[in-house]
PDB file of C-alpha atoms in Angstrom:
ATOM      1  CA  MET A   1     106.076  -4.345  61.075  1.00  0.00           C
ATOM      2  CA  THR A   2     108.062  -1.070  60.609  1.00  0.00           C
ATOM      3  CA  TRP A   3     108.039  -1.385  57.003  1.00  0.00           C
ATOM      4  CA  GLU A   4     104.060  -1.947  57.346  1.00  0.00           C
ATOM      5  CA  GLN A   5     103.750   1.104  59.089  1.00  0.00           C
ATOM      6  CA  LEU A   6     105.388   3.319  56.443  1.00  0.00           C
ATOM      7  CA  LYS A   7     103.988   1.761  53.407  1.00  0.00           C
ATOM      8  CA  TYR A   8     103.059   4.770  51.751  1.00  0.00           C
ATOM      9  CA  ILE A   9     106.873   5.850  51.217  1.00  0.00           C
ATOM     10  CA  HIS A  10     107.100   5.717  47.271  1.00  0.00           C
ATOM     11  CA  ASN A  11     108.803   7.892  45.425  1.00  0.00           C
ATOM     12  CA  LYS A  12     110.546  10.219  47.876  1.00  0.00           C
ATOM     13  CA  ARG A  13     113.905  11.256  49.005  1.00  0.00           C
ATOM     14  CA  VAL A  14     114.724   9.251  52.219  1.00  0.00           C
ATOM     15  CA  LEU A  15     117.501   9.948  54.710  1.00  0.00           C
ATOM     16  CA  ASP A  16     118.003   6.721  57.249  1.00  0.00           C
ATOM     17  CA  PHE A  17     119.897   8.256  59.957  1.00  0.00           C
ATOM     18  CA  GLY A  18     121.553   5.875  61.917  1.00  0.00           C
ATOM     19  CA  SER A  19     120.627   3.317  59.549  1.00  0.00           C
ATOM     20  CA  GLY A  20     122.896   0.413  61.402  1.00  0.00           C
ATOM     21  CA  ASN A  21     123.140  -2.847  58.640  1.00  0.00           C
ATOM     22  CA  GLY A  22     121.242  -0.883  56.350  1.00  0.00           C
ATOM     23  CA  MET A  23     118.018  -3.324  56.147  1.00  0.00           C
ATOM     24  CA  THR A  24     115.670  -0.664  56.092  1.00  0.00           C
ATOM     25  CA  ALA A  25     117.463   1.152  53.633  1.00  0.00           C
ATOM     26  CA  ASN A  26     117.958  -1.129  51.402  1.00  0.00           C
ATOM     27  CA  HIS A  27     113.894  -1.932  51.472  1.00  0.00           C
ATOM     28  CA  PHE A  28     113.226   1.617  50.923  1.00  0.00           C
ATOM     29  CA  ALA A  29     115.404   2.258  47.702  1.00  0.00           C
ATOM     30  CA  VAL A  30     113.424  -0.155  45.899  1.00  0.00           C
ATOM     31  CA  ASP A  31     111.416   2.861  44.632  1.00  0.00           C
ATOM     32  CA  ASN A  32     113.206   5.693  46.798  1.00  0.00           C
ATOM     33  CA  GLU A  33     116.299   8.158  46.586  1.00  0.00           C
ATOM     34  CA  VAL A  34     117.494   6.496  49.971  1.00  0.00           C
ATOM     35  CA  ILE A  35     120.956   8.099  52.045  1.00  0.00           C
ATOM     36  CA  ALA A  36     121.925   6.031  55.172  1.00  0.00           C
ATOM     37  CA  ILE A  37     124.349   7.479  57.692  1.00  0.00           C
ATOM     38  CA  GLU A  38     125.759   5.502  60.062  1.00  0.00           C
ATOM     39  CA  PRO A  39     128.843   5.665  62.300  1.00  0.00           C
ATOM     40  CA  ASP A  40     129.829   2.117  63.201  1.00  0.00           C
ATOM     41  CA  GLU A  41     132.005   0.516  61.029  1.00  0.00           C
ATOM     42  CA  LYS A  42     131.271  -2.931  61.677  1.00  0.00           C
ATOM     43  CA  MET A  43     127.786  -2.348  60.941  1.00  0.00           C
ATOM     44  CA  LEU A  44     128.629  -1.516  57.382  1.00  0.00           C
ATOM     45  CA  LYS A  45     130.969  -4.229  56.608  1.00  0.00           C
ATOM     46  CA  ASP A  46     127.738  -7.011  56.416  1.00  0.00           C
ATOM     47  CA  ARG A  47     125.416  -4.170  55.203  1.00  0.00           C
ATOM     48  CA  PHE A  48     122.655  -5.029  53.200  1.00  0.00           C
ATOM     49  CA  ILE A  49     123.213  -4.185  49.487  1.00  0.00           C
ATOM     50  CA  GLU A  50     120.256  -5.526  47.421  1.00  0.00           C
ATOM     51  CA  ASN A  51     119.007  -2.219  46.304  1.00  0.00           C
ATOM     52  CA  ASP A  52     120.480   0.910  45.242  1.00  0.00           C
ATOM     53  CA  TYR A  53     121.246   3.444  47.399  1.00  0.00           C
ATOM     54  CA  THR A  54     123.934   6.017  49.494  1.00  0.00           C
ATOM     55  CA  GLN A  55     125.786   5.163  52.102  1.00  0.00           C
ATOM     56  CA  ILE A  56     128.205   7.624  54.188  1.00  0.00           C
ATOM     57  CA  LYS A  57     129.700   6.571  57.423  1.00  0.00           C
ATOM     58  CA  GLY A  58     129.612   9.604  59.604  1.00  0.00           C
ATOM     59  CA  ASP A  59     127.374  11.166  62.354  1.00  0.00           C
ATOM     60  CA  ILE A  60     125.736  14.642  62.830  1.00  0.00           C
ATOM     61  CA  LYS A  61     128.260  16.394  61.164  1.00  0.00           C
ATOM     62  CA  GLU A  62     127.165  14.919  57.717  1.00  0.00           C
ATOM     63  CA  LEU A  63     123.941  16.331  58.274  1.00  0.00           C
ATOM     64  CA  ARG A  64     125.121  19.988  58.197  1.00  0.00           C
ATOM     65  CA  ASN A  65     126.311  18.863  54.711  1.00  0.00           C
ATOM     66  CA  PHE A  66     122.670  19.144  53.144  1.00  0.00           C
ATOM     67  CA  GLU A  67     120.507  21.670  51.984  1.00  0.00           C
ATOM     68  CA  ASP A  68     117.750  23.012  53.399  1.00  0.00           C
ATOM     69  CA  GLU A  69     114.237  21.139  52.865  1.00  0.00           C
ATOM     70  CA  SER A  70     116.361  18.692  50.993  1.00  0.00           C
ATOM     71  CA  PHE A  71     114.259  15.455  52.260  1.00  0.00           C
ATOM     72  CA  ASP A  72     110.552  14.079  52.290  1.00  0.00           C
ATOM     73  CA  VAL A  73     111.052  11.726  55.138  1.00  0.00           C
ATOM     74  CA  ILE A  74     113.510  10.729  57.609  1.00  0.00           C
ATOM     75  CA  LEU A  75     114.067   7.906  59.438  1.00  0.00           C
ATOM     76  CA  CYS A  76     115.940   7.749  62.947  1.00  0.00           C
ATOM     77  CA  HIS A  77     114.942   4.354  64.136  1.00  0.00           C
ATOM     78  CA  ASN A  78     116.323   3.108  67.959  1.00  0.00           C
ATOM     79  CA  VAL A  79     118.997   5.851  67.799  1.00  0.00           C
ATOM     80  CA  PHE A  80     118.010   8.695  70.739  1.00  0.00           C
ATOM     81  CA  GLU A  81     118.440   6.620  73.109  1.00  0.00           C
ATOM     82  CA  TYR A  82     122.493   6.068  72.381  1.00  0.00           C
ATOM     83  CA  VAL A  83     123.221  10.067  72.051  1.00  0.00           C
ATOM     84  CA  ASP A  84     123.958  13.059  73.939  1.00  0.00           C
ATOM     85  CA  ASP A  85     123.257  15.247  71.033  1.00  0.00           C
ATOM     86  CA  ARG A  86     119.166  14.864  70.700  1.00  0.00           C
ATOM     87  CA  LYS A  87     118.367  18.903  70.088  1.00  0.00           C
ATOM     88  CA  GLU A  88     120.705  19.631  67.737  1.00  0.00           C
ATOM     89  CA  ILE A  89     120.426  16.334  65.551  1.00  0.00           C
ATOM     90  CA  ILE A  90     116.555  16.784  65.720  1.00  0.00           C
ATOM     91  CA  LYS A  91     117.150  20.819  64.920  1.00  0.00           C
ATOM     92  CA  GLU A  92     119.200  19.620  62.277  1.00  0.00           C
ATOM     93  CA  PHE A  93     116.108  17.049  60.844  1.00  0.00           C
ATOM     94  CA  SER A  94     113.942  20.192  61.152  1.00  0.00           C
ATOM     95  CA  ARG A  95     116.156  22.115  58.472  1.00  0.00           C
ATOM     96  CA  ILE A  96     116.504  19.551  56.028  1.00  0.00           C
ATOM     97  CA  LEU A  97     113.345  18.133  56.040  1.00  0.00           C
ATOM     98  CA  LYS A  98     110.496  19.657  53.442  1.00  0.00           C
ATOM     99  CA  GLU A  99     107.643  21.404  55.303  1.00  0.00           C
ATOM    100  CA  ASN A 100     104.876  18.544  55.598  1.00  0.00           C
ATOM    101  CA  GLY A 101     107.452  15.892  55.488  1.00  0.00           C
ATOM    102  CA  TYR A 102     107.647  13.154  58.021  1.00  0.00           C
ATOM    103  CA  LEU A 103     109.962  11.715  60.757  1.00  0.00           C
ATOM    104  CA  SER A 104     110.225   8.302  61.917  1.00  0.00           C
ATOM    105  CA  VAL A 105     111.351   7.594  65.340  1.00  0.00           C
ATOM    106  CA  LEU A 106     111.843   4.124  66.555  1.00  0.00           C
ATOM    107  CA  LYS A 107     112.264   4.190  70.597  1.00  0.00           C
ATOM    108  CA  HIS A 108     112.362   1.893  73.469  1.00  0.00           C
ATOM    109  CA  ASN A 109     108.774   2.055  75.473  1.00  0.00           C
ATOM    110  CA  LYS A 110     110.163   1.300  79.316  1.00  0.00           C
ATOM    111  CA  PRO A 111     107.111  -0.276  80.867  1.00  0.00           C
ATOM    112  CA  GLY A 112     107.042  -2.745  78.026  1.00  0.00           C
ATOM    113  CA  ARG A 113     110.637  -3.340  79.050  1.00  0.00           C
ATOM    114  CA  VAL A 114     109.794  -4.288  82.318  1.00  0.00           C
ATOM    115  CA  MET A 115     106.854  -6.546  81.295  1.00  0.00           C
ATOM    116  CA  GLN A 116     109.920  -8.298  79.238  1.00  0.00           C
ATOM    117  CA  MET A 117     111.969  -8.446  82.227  1.00  0.00           C
ATOM    118  CA  ILE A 118     109.565  -9.692  84.605  1.00  0.00           C
ATOM    119  CA  VAL A 119     107.651 -11.735  82.259  1.00  0.00           C
ATOM    120  CA  LEU A 120     110.172 -13.261  79.921  1.00  0.00           C
ATOM    121  CA  LEU A 121     113.750 -13.353  81.762  1.00  0.00           C
ATOM    122  CA  ASN A 122     112.657 -13.454  85.473  1.00  0.00           C
ATOM    123  CA  ASN A 123     114.461 -10.509  85.992  1.00  0.00           C
ATOM    124  CA  PHE A 124     113.072  -8.987  88.890  1.00  0.00           C
ATOM    125  CA  GLU A 125     116.258  -6.685  89.395  1.00  0.00           C
ATOM    126  CA  HIS A 126     116.593  -4.773  86.860  1.00  0.00           C
ATOM    127  CA  ALA A 127     112.533  -4.526  86.255  1.00  0.00           C
ATOM    128  CA  ASN A 128     113.220  -2.581  89.987  1.00  0.00           C
ATOM    129  CA  GLU A 129     115.933  -0.721  88.404  1.00  0.00           C
ATOM    130  CA  LEU A 130     113.624   0.501  85.778  1.00  0.00           C
ATOM    131  CA  LEU A 131     110.923   1.342  87.837  1.00  0.00           C
ATOM    132  CA  GLU A 132     112.974   3.531  89.931  1.00  0.00           C
ATOM    133  CA  GLY A 133     114.062   5.664  87.080  1.00  0.00           C
ATOM    134  CA  GLY A 134     117.027   3.655  85.629  1.00  0.00           C
ATOM    135  CA  ASN A 135     118.407   2.781  82.403  1.00  0.00           C
ATOM    136  CA  GLY A 136     118.598  -0.275  80.540  1.00  0.00           C
ATOM    137  CA  HIS A 137     121.405  -1.800  78.677  1.00  0.00           C
ATOM    138  CA  ALA A 138     121.603  -3.093  75.046  1.00  0.00           C
ATOM    139  CA  LYS A 139     125.063  -5.675  75.081  1.00  0.00           C
ATOM    140  CA  GLN A 140     125.868  -4.205  71.388  1.00  0.00           C
ATOM    141  CA  PHE A 141     125.309  -0.437  72.113  1.00  0.00           C
ATOM    142  CA  GLY A 142     125.592   0.173  75.499  1.00  0.00           C
ATOM    143  CA  ILE A 143     123.686   2.371  77.875  1.00  0.00           C
ATOM    144  CA  ILE A 144     119.727   2.791  77.021  1.00  0.00           C
ATOM    145  CA  ASN A 145     118.830   6.047  77.828  1.00  0.00           C
ATOM    146  CA  TYR A 146     115.095   6.116  77.626  1.00  0.00           C
ATOM    147  CA  TYR A 147     112.933   9.554  77.339  1.00  0.00           C
ATOM    148  CA  ASP A 148     108.977   9.748  76.578  1.00  0.00           C
ATOM    149  CA  ASP A 149     107.511   9.753  73.721  1.00  0.00           C
ATOM    150  CA  ALA A 150     106.294  14.065  74.381  1.00  0.00           C
ATOM    151  CA  LYS A 151     110.296  14.480  75.071  1.00  0.00           C
ATOM    152  CA  ILE A 152     110.833  14.693  71.071  1.00  0.00           C
ATOM    153  CA  ILE A 153     108.325  17.765  70.822  1.00  0.00           C
ATOM    154  CA  GLU A 154     110.365  19.398  73.686  1.00  0.00           C
ATOM    155  CA  TRP A 155     113.479  19.078  71.583  1.00  0.00           C
ATOM    156  CA  SER A 156     111.801  21.034  68.869  1.00  0.00           C
ATOM    157  CA  ASP A 157     108.848  22.961  68.205  1.00  0.00           C
ATOM    158  CA  LYS A 158     108.815  22.613  64.462  1.00  0.00           C
ATOM    159  CA  PHE A 159     107.387  19.427  64.722  1.00  0.00           C
ATOM    160  CA  GLU A 160     103.616  17.975  65.624  1.00  0.00           C
ATOM    161  CA  VAL A 161     103.345  13.949  66.138  1.00  0.00           C
ATOM    162  CA  GLU A 162     100.835  12.691  63.765  1.00  0.00           C
ATOM    163  CA  ARG A 163     100.716   8.969  65.242  1.00  0.00           C
ATOM    164  CA  ILE A 164     102.207   6.857  67.740  1.00  0.00           C
ATOM    165  CA  LEU A 165     101.962   3.452  67.314  1.00  0.00           C
ATOM    166  CA  GLY A 166     102.693   0.180  69.436  1.00  0.00           C
ATOM    167  CA  MET A 167     105.453  -2.348  68.341  1.00  0.00           C
ATOM    168  CA  ARG A 168     106.573  -5.738  69.315  1.00  0.00           C
ATOM    169  CA  THR A 169     103.868  -5.956  72.190  1.00  0.00           C
ATOM    170  CA  PHE A 170     103.490  -9.724  72.313  1.00  0.00           C
ATOM    171  CA  TRP A 171     106.817 -10.947  70.291  1.00  0.00           C
ATOM    172  CA  ASP A 172     109.028 -10.351  72.858  1.00  0.00           C
ATOM    173  CA  LEU A 173     107.096 -11.963  75.330  1.00  0.00           C
ATOM    174  CA  GLN A 174     107.150 -15.375  73.166  1.00  0.00           C
ATOM    175  CA  GLN A 175     109.513 -17.920  75.170  1.00  0.00           C
ATOM    176  CA  ASN A 176     109.237 -20.349  72.020  1.00  0.00           C
ATOM    177  CA  GLN A 177     112.063 -19.344  70.119  1.00  0.00           C
ATOM    178  CA  GLN A 178     111.798 -21.900  67.659  1.00  0.00           C
ATOM    179  CA  ILE A 179     107.815 -20.892  66.602  1.00  0.00           C
ATOM    180  CA  GLN A 180     109.670 -17.641  65.986  1.00  0.00           C
ATOM    181  CA  LYS A 181     111.582 -18.803  63.154  1.00  0.00           C
ATOM    182  CA  ASP A 182     108.151 -20.407  61.845  1.00  0.00           C
ATOM    183  CA  LYS A 183     106.416 -18.235  58.667  1.00  0.00           C
ATOM    184  CA  THR A 184     102.741 -19.566  59.578  1.00  0.00           C
ATOM    185  CA  TRP A 185     103.494 -17.979  63.040  1.00  0.00           C
ATOM    186  CA  GLN A 186     105.174 -14.751  62.021  1.00  0.00           C
ATOM    187  CA  GLU A 187     102.073 -14.137  59.262  1.00  0.00           C
ATOM    188  CA  LYS A 188      99.422 -14.384  62.040  1.00  0.00           C
ATOM    189  CA  MET A 189     101.731 -12.448  64.873  1.00  0.00           C
ATOM    190  CA  LEU A 190     102.343  -9.338  62.564  1.00  0.00           C
ATOM    191  CA  LYS A 191      98.944  -9.272  61.974  1.00  0.00           C
ATOM    192  CA  MET A 192      97.852  -9.626  65.602  1.00  0.00           C
ATOM    193  CA  GLU A 193     100.630  -6.821  66.193  1.00  0.00           C
ATOM    194  CA  LEU A 194      99.289  -4.737  63.582  1.00  0.00           C
ATOM    195  CA  LYS A 195      95.967  -4.859  64.931  1.00  0.00           C
ATOM    196  CA  VAL A 196      97.393  -3.722  68.614  1.00  0.00           C
ATOM    197  CA  SER A 197      99.563  -1.097  67.528  1.00  0.00           C
ATOM    198  CA  GLU A 198      97.155   1.803  67.581  1.00  0.00           C
ATOM    199  CA  LEU A 199      95.028   0.504  70.783  1.00  0.00           C
ATOM    200  CA  GLU A 200      95.957   2.446  73.906  1.00  0.00           C
ATOM    201  CA  GLU A 201      95.991  -0.180  76.228  1.00  0.00           C
ATOM    202  CA  TYR A 202      98.111  -2.317  74.445  1.00  0.00           C
ATOM    203  CA  LYS A 203     100.337   0.548  73.296  1.00  0.00           C
ATOM    204  CA  ALA A 204     100.825   1.311  76.597  1.00  0.00           C
ATOM    205  CA  ILE A 205     102.600  -2.088  77.560  1.00  0.00           C
ATOM    206  CA  ALA A 206     104.565  -2.738  73.592  1.00  0.00           C
ATOM    207  CA  CYS A 207     108.347  -2.827  73.880  1.00  0.00           C
ATOM    208  CA  PHE A 208     108.963  -0.177  71.235  1.00  0.00           C
ATOM    209  CA  HIS A 209     107.153   2.902  70.073  1.00  0.00           C
ATOM    210  CA  HIS A 210     107.143   3.942  66.844  1.00  0.00           C
ATOM    211  CA  VAL A 211     106.365   8.210  66.866  1.00  0.00           C
ATOM    212  CA  ILE A 212     105.331   9.469  63.483  1.00  0.00           C
ATOM    213  CA  LEU A 213     105.647  13.219  63.568  1.00  0.00           C
ATOM    214  CA  ARG A 214     105.167  15.715  60.781  1.00  0.00           C
ATOM    215  CA  LYS A 215     107.498  19.082  60.155  1.00  0.00           C
ATOM    216  CA  LYS A 216     104.821  21.892  60.639  1.00  0.00           C
TER     217      LYS A 216
END
């Protein structure tokens, strides 16, 4: 779904910051020059390598090695929830991204998580914690520090929001995990997810938001 929402990225210089196992970096490396940065050694051991891209093991320090305005697109997917130096990272993004370049941010959406806790997992205790301002926890990455979409603009005045799209509005509420493996079901679900991704009432309860920003 993320790739579909970013299908206009071709023949660009792309930075994937917090690239994980390289699935997205590998995908966009088909017809883009991609540099990926990931600090977790475990993630790098089994990364996707079908297509040619540059993988760097590191963190924000690596951003300082790039020249000003050296990227057309920056991808930062499910990263800001787990870092403390958000403003510093955004500052570096604004420096190394070209004018009118795109910043793609995937982020957790707390209301969607509350719905998932109640409808799918019957975890009323954690749902109440989230409603009272608490944070979540991801088994692999630790504490999920939720933040509002508008916070990204507060961290830097160099960007403006171009689009906010809902992600996984229905997928995470499906209790039949076997059907999730069915290709026909996946295709139908993708079409439905894309159909509601820009509708405010569904965007509000999506598990994730895709915030696409442009550098001023």
